[in-house]
Short mmCIF file of N, CA and C in Angstrom, two decimals:
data_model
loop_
_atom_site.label_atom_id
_atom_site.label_comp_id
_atom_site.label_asym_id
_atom_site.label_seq_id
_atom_site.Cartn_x
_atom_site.Cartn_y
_atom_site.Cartn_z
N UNK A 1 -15.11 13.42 -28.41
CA UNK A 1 -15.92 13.47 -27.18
C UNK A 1 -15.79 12.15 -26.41
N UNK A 2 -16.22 11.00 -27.19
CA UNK A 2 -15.87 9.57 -26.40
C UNK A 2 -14.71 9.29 -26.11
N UNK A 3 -13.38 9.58 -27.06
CA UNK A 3 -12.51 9.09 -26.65
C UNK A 3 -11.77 10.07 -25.01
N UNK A 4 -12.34 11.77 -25.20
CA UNK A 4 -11.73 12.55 -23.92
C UNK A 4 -12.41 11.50 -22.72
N UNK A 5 -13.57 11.00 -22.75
CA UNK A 5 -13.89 10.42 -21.49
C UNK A 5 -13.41 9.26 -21.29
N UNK A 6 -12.66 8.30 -22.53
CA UNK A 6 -12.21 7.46 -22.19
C UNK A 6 -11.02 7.73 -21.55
N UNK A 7 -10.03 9.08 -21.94
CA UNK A 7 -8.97 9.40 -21.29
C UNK A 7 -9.16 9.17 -19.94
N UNK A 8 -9.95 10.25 -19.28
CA UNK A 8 -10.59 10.66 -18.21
C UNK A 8 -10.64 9.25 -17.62
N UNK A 9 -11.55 8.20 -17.76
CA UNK A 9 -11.58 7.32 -16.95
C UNK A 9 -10.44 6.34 -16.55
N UNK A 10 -9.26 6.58 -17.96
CA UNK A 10 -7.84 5.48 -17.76
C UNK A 10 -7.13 6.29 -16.94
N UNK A 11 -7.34 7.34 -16.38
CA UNK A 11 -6.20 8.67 -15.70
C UNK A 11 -7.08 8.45 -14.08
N UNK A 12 -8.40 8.60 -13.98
CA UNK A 12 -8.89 7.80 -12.57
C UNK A 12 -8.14 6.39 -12.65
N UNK A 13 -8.28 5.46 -13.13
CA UNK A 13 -7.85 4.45 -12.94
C UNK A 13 -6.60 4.28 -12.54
N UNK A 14 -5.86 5.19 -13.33
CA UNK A 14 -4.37 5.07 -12.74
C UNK A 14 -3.85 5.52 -11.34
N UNK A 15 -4.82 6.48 -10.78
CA UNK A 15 -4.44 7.33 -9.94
C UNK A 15 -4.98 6.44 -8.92
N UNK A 16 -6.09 5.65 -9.15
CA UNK A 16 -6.53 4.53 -8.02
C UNK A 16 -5.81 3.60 -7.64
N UNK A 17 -5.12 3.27 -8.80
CA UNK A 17 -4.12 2.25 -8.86
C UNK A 17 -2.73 2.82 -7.82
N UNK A 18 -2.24 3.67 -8.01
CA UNK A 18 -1.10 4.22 -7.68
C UNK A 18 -1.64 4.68 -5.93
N UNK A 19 -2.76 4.62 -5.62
CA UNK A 19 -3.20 4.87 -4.30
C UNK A 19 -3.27 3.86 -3.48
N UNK A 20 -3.68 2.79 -4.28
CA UNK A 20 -3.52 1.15 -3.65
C UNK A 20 -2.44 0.95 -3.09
N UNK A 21 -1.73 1.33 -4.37
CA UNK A 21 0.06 0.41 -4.26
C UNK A 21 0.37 0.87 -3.08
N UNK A 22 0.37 2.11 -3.02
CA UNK A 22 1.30 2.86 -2.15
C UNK A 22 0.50 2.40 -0.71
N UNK A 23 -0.83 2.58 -1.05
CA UNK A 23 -1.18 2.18 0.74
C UNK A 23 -0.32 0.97 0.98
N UNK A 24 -0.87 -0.19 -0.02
CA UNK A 24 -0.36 -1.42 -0.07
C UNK A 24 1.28 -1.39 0.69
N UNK A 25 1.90 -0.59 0.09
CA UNK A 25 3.39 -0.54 0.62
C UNK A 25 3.66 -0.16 2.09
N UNK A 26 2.81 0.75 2.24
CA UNK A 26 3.03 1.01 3.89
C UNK A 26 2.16 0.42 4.82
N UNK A 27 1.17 -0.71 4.05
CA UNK A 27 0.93 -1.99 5.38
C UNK A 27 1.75 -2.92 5.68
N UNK A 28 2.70 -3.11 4.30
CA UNK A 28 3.52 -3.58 4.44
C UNK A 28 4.90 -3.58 5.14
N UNK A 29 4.88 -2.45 5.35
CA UNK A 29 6.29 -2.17 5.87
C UNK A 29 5.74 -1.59 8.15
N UNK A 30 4.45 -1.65 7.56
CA UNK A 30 3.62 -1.41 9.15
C UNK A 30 3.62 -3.35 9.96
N UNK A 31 3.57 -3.98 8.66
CA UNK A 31 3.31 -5.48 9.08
C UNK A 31 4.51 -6.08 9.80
N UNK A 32 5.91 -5.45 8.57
CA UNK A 32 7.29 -5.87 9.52
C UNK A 32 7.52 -5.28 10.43
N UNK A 33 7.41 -4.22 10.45
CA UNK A 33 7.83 -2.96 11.96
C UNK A 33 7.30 -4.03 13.31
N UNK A 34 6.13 -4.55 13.02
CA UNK A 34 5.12 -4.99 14.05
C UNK A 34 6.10 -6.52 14.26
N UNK A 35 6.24 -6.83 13.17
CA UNK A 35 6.96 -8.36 13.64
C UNK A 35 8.07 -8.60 14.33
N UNK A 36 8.81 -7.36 13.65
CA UNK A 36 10.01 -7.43 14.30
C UNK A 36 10.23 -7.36 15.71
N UNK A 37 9.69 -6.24 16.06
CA UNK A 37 9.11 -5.64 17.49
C UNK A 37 8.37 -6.78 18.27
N UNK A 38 7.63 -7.45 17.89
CA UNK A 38 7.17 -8.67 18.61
C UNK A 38 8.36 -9.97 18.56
N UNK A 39 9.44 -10.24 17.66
CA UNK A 39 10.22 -10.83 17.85
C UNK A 39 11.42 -10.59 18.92
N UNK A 40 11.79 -9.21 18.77
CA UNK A 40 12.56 -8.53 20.19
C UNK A 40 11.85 -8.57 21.09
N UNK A 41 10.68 -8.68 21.47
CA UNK A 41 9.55 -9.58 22.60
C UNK A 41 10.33 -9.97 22.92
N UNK A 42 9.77 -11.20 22.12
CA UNK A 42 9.80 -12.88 22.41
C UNK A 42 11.34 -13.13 22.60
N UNK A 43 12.22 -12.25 22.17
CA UNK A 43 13.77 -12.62 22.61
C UNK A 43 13.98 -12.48 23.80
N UNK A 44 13.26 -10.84 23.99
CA UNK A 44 13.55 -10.30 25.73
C UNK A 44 13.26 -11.22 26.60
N UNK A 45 12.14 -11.84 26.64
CA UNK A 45 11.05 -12.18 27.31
C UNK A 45 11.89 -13.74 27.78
N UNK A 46 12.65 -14.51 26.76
CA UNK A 46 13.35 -16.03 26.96
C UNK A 46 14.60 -15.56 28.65
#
């Protein structure tokens, strides 16, 4: 009985985890899109 809920809570955990990352990854890749795009600005713009 204790140990099924301990399952249960390491299988949320993982799935929280794996929800982070992934957001994590596509702010990341939202952060360069944005830089880059502001660097072809700042090129146009000279």
């Amino acid at each position: 009985m204790f140990q099924r809920k301990i399952m249960r809570i390491l299988r949320l955990l993982m799935a929280v985890n794996f929800a982070l990352s992934t957001i994590l990854i596509n702010i990341k890749k939202l952060i360069n899109q944005e830089y880059q795009d502001f660097r072809l600005l700042l090129k146009s713009s000279e």
